[in-house]
PDB file of C-alpha atoms in Angstrom:
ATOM      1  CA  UNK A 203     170.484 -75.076  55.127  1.00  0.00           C
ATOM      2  CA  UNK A 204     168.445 -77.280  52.806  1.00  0.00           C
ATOM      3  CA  UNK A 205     167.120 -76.231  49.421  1.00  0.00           C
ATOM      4  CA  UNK A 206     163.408 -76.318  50.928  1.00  0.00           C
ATOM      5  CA  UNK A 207     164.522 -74.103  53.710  1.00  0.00           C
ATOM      6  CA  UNK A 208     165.905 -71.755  51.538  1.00  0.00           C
ATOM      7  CA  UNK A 209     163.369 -71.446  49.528  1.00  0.00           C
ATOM      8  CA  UNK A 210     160.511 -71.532  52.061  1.00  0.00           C
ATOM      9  CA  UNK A 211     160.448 -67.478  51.731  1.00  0.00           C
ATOM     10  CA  UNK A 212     158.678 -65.132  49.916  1.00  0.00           C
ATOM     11  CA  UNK A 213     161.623 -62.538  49.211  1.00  0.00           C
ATOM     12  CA  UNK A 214     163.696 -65.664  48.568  1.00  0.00           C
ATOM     13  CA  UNK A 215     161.275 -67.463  46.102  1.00  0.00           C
ATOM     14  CA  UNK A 216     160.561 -63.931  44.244  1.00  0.00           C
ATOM     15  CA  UNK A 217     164.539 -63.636  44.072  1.00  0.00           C
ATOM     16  CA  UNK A 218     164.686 -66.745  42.416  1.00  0.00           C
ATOM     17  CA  UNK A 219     162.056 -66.025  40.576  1.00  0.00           C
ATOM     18  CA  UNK A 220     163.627 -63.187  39.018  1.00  0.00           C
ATOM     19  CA  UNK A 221     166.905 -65.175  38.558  1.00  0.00           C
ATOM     20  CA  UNK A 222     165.327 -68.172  36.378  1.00  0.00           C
ATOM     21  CA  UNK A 223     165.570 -68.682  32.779  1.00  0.00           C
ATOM     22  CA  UNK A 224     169.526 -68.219  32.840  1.00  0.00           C
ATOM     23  CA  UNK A 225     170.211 -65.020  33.847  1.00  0.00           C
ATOM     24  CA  UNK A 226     172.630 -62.967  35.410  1.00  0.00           C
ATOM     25  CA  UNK A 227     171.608 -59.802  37.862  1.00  0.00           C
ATOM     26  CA  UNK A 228     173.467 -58.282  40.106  1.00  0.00           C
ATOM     27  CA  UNK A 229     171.857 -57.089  43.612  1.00  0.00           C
ATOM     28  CA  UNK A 230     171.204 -53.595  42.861  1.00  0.00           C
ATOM     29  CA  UNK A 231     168.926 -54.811  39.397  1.00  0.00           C
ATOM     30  CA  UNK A 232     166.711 -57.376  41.946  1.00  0.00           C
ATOM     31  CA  UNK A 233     166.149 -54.422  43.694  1.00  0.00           C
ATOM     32  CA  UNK A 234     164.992 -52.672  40.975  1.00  0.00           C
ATOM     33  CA  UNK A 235     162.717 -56.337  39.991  1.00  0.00           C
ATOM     34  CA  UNK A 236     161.591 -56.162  43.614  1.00  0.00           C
ATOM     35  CA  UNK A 237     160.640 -52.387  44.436  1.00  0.00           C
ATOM     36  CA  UNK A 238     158.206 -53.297  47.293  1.00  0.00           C
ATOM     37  CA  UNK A 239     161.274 -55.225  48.810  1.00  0.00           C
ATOM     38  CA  UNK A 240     163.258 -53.218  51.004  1.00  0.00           C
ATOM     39  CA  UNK A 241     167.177 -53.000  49.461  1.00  0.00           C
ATOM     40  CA  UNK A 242     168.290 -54.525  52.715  1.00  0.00           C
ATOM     41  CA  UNK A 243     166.248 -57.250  52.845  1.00  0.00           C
ATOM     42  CA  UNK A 244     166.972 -58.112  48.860  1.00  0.00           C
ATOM     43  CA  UNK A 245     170.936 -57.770  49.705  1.00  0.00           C
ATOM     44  CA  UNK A 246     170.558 -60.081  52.742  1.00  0.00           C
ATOM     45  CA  UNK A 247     168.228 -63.016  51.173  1.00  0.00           C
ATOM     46  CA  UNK A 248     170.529 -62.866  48.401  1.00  0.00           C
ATOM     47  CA  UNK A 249     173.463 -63.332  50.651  1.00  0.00           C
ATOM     48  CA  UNK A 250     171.571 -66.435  52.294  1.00  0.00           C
ATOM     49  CA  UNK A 251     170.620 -67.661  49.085  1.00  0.00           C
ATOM     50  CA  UNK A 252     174.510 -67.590  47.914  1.00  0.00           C
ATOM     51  CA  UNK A 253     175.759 -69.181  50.923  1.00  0.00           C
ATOM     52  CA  UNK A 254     173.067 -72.001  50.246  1.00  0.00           C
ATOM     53  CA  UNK A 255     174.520 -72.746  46.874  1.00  0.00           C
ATOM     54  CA  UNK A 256     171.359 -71.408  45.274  1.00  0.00           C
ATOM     55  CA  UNK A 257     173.170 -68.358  43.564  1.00  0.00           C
ATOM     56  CA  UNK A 258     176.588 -68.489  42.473  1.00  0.00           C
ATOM     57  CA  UNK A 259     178.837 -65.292  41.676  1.00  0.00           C
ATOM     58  CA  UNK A 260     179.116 -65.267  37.419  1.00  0.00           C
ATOM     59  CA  UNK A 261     181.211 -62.207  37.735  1.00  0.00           C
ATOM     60  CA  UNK A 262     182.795 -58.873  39.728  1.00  0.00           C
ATOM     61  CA  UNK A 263     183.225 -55.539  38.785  1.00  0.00           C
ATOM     62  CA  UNK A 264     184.038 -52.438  40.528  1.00  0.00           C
ATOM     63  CA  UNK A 265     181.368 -49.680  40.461  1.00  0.00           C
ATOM     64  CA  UNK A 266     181.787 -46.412  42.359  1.00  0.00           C
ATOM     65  CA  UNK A 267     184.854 -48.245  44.541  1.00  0.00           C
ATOM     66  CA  UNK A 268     182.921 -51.151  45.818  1.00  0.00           C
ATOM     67  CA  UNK A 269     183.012 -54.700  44.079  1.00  0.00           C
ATOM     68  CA  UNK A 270     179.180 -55.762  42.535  1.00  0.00           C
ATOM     69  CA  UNK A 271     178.760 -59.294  42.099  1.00  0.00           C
ATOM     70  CA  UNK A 272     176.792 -60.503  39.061  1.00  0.00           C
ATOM     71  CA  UNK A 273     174.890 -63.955  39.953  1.00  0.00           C
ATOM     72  CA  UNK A 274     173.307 -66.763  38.378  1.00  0.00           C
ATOM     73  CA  UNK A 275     170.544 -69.462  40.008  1.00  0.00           C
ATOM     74  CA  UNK A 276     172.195 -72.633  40.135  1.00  0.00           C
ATOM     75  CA  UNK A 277     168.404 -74.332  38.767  1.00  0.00           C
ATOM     76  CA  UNK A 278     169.733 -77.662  40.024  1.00  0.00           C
ATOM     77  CA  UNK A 279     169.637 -76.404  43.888  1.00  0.00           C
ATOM     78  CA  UNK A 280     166.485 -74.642  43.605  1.00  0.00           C
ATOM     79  CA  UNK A 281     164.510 -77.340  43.120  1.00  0.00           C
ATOM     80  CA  UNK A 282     162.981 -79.750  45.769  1.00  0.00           C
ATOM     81  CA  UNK A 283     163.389 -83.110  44.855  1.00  0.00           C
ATOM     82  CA  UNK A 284     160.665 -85.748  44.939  1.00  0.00           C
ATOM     83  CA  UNK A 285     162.048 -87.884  47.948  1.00  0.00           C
ATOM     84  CA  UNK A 286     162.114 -84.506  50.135  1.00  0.00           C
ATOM     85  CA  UNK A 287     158.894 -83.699  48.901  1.00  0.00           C
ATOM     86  CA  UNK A 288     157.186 -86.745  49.916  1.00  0.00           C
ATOM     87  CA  UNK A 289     159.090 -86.884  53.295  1.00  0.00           C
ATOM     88  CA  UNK A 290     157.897 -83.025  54.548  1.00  0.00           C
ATOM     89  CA  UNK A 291     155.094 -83.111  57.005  1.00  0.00           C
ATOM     90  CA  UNK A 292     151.245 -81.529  56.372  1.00  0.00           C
ATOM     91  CA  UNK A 293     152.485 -78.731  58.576  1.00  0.00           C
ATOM     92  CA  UNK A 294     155.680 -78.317  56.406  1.00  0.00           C
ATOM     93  CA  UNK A 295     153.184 -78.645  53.556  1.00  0.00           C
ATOM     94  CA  UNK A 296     151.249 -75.605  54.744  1.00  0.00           C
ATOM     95  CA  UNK A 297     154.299 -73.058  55.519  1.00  0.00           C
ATOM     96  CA  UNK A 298     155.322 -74.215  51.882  1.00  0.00           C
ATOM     97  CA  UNK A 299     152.280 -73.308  49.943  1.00  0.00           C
ATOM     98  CA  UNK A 300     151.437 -69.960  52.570  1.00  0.00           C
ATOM     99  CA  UNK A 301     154.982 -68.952  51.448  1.00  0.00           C
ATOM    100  CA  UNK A 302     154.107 -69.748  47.682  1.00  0.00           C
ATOM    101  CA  UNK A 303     151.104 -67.715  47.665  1.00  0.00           C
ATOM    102  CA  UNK A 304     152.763 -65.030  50.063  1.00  0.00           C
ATOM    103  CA  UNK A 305     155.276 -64.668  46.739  1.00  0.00           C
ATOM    104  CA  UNK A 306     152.650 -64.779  44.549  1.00  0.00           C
ATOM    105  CA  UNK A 307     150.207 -61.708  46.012  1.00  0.00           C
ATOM    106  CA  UNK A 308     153.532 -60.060  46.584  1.00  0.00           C
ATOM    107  CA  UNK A 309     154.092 -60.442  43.132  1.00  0.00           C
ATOM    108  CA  UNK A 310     150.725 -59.280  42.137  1.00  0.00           C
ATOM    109  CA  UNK A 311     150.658 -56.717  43.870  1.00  0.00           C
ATOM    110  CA  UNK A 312     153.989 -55.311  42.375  1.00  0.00           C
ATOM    111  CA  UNK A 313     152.574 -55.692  39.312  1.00  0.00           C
ATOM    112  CA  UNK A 314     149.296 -53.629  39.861  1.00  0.00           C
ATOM    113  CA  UNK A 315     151.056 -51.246  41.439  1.00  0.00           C
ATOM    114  CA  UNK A 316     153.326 -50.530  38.165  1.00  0.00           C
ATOM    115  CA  UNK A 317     151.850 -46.914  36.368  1.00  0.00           C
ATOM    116  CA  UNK A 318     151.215 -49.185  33.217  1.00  0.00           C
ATOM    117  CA  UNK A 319     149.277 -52.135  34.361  1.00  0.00           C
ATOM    118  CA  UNK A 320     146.663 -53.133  32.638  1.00  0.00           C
ATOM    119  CA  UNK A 321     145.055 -56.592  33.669  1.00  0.00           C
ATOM    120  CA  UNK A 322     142.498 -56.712  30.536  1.00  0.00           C
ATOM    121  CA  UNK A 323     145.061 -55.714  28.323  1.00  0.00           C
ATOM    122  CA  UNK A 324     147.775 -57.911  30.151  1.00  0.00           C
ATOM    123  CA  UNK A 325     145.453 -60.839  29.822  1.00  0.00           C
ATOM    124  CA  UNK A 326     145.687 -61.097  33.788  1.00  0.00           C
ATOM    125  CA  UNK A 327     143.595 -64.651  34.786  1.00  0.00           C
ATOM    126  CA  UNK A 328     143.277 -66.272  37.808  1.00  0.00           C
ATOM    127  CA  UNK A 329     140.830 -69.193  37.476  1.00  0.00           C
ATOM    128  CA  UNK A 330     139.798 -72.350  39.323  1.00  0.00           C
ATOM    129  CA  UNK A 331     138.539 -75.316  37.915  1.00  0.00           C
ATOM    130  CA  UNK A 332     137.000 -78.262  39.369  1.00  0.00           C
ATOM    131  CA  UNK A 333     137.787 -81.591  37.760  1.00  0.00           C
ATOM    132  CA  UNK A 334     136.780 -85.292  38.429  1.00  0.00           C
ATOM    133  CA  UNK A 335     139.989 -86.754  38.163  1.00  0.00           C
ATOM    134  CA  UNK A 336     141.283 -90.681  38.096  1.00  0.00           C
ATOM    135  CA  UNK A 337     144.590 -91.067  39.877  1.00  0.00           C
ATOM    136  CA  UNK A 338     145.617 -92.085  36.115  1.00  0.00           C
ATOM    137  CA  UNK A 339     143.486 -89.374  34.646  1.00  0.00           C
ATOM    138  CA  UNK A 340     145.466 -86.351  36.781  1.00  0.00           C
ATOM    139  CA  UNK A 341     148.853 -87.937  36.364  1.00  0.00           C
ATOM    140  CA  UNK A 342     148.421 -87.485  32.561  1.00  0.00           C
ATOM    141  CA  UNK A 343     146.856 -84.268  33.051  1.00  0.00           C
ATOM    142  CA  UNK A 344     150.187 -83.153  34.792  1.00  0.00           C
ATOM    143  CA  UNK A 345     152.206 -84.586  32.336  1.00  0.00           C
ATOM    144  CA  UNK A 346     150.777 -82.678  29.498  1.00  0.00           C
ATOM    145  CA  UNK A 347     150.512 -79.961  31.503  1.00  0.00           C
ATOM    146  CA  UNK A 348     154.273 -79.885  32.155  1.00  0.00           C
ATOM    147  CA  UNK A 349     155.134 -81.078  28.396  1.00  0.00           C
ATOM    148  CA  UNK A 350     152.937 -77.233  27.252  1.00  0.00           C
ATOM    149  CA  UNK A 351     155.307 -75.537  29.818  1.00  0.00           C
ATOM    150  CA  UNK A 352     158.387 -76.961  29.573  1.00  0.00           C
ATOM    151  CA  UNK A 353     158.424 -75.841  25.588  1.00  0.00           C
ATOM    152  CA  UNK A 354     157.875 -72.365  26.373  1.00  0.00           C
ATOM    153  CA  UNK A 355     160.619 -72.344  29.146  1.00  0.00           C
ATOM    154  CA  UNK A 356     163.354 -71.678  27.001  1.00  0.00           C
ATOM    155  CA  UNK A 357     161.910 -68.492  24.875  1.00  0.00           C
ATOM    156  CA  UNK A 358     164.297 -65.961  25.251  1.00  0.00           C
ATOM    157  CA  UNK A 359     163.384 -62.299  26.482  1.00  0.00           C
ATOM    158  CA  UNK A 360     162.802 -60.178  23.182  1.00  0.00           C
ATOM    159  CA  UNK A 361     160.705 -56.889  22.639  1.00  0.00           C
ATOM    160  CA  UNK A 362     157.201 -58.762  22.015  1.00  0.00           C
ATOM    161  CA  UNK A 363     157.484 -60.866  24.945  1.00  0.00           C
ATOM    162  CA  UNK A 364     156.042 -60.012  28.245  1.00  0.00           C
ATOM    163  CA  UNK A 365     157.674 -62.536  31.375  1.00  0.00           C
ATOM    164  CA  UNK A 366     154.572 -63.668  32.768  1.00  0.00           C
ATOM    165  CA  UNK A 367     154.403 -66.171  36.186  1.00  0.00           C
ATOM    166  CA  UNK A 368     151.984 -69.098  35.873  1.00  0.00           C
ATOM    167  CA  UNK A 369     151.274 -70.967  38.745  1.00  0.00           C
ATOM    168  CA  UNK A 370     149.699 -74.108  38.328  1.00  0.00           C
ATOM    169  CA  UNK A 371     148.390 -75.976  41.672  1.00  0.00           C
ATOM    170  CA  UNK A 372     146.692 -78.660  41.935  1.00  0.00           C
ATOM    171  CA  UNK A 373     145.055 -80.562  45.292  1.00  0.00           C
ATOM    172  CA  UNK A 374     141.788 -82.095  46.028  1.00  0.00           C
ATOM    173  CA  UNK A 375     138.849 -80.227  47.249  1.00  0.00           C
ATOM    174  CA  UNK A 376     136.952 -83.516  48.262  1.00  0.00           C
ATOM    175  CA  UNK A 377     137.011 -86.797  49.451  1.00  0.00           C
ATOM    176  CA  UNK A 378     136.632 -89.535  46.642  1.00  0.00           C
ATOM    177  CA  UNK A 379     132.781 -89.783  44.930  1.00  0.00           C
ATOM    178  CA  UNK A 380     130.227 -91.294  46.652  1.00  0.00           C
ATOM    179  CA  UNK A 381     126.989 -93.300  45.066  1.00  0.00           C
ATOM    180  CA  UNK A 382     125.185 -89.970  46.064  1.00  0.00           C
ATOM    181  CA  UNK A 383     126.801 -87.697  44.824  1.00  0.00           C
TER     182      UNK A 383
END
């Protein structure tokens, strides 16, 4: 299976969610990251996402006479690459972005379901923006965009930090300006 097929689910994109940034969890602790997840389902999309090549066993141990597999994202698979991308049809478009937000209210909702949340004091947003964009004008926009990011990717987990998901997406609403308007 493909990486786009693989990914095109919402327990598999939350897995891999959990999995970025270089770590190592083993299936019971995704569980545990995924409480609204059945621990069947978790075990089983992590099995598909191994046999994909988008996890890869780091480790084994034996706890309580069966073997527990540590695992690491393999970031290069979990990606879909530009040509693919461009080559998906509008239909493949829509499962792809109805599975993106699927992961992202499941995600959500996870979160406001935890005893300590706190979306004023978490600095929860979720805002839209319209913007009159130049082709030119939204490719830089992306690329500064990505350059804020990118920095902030590599900050390690330590006891101020708070892993948040940000979710930047981008389309447009309208057809290009008219004289009227």
């Amino acid at each position: 299976m493909d990486s786009l097929n693989l990914l095109v689910h919402p327990v598999r994109l939350r897995i891999v969610h959990a999995m970025a940034g270089g770590r190592t969890r083993t299936t019971s602790e995704l569980c545990e990251r995924l409480p609204d997840v059945s621990k069947a389902t978790v075990y089983r999309h992590v099995g598909v996402l191994a046999d994909g090549g988008i996890l890869e066993v780091e480790g084994e141990q034996r706890v309580h006479g069966a073997v527990e597999r540590r695992y690491r994202l393999r970031r290069e698979r979990a990606v879909v690459d530009e040509a693919t991308a461009a080559s998906v049809s509008k239909e493949d478009h829509r499962r792809v972005f109805a599975t993106a937000m699927a992961a992202l209210i499941a995600e959500f909702n996870a979160y406001l379901d935890r005893e300590d949340a706190d979306p004023a004091a978490d600095l929860v947003g979720y805002r839209q923006h319209a913007l009159w964009l130049s082709r030119a004008e939204l490719t830089d926009l992306i690329g500064e965009l990505r350059e804020v990011i990118v920095r902030r990717m590599g900050h390690e987990p330590t006891a101020d930090r708070v892993r948040y998901l940000l979710s930047p997406i981008q389309f447009p609403a309208a057809g290009p300006a008219t004289a009227d308007g």
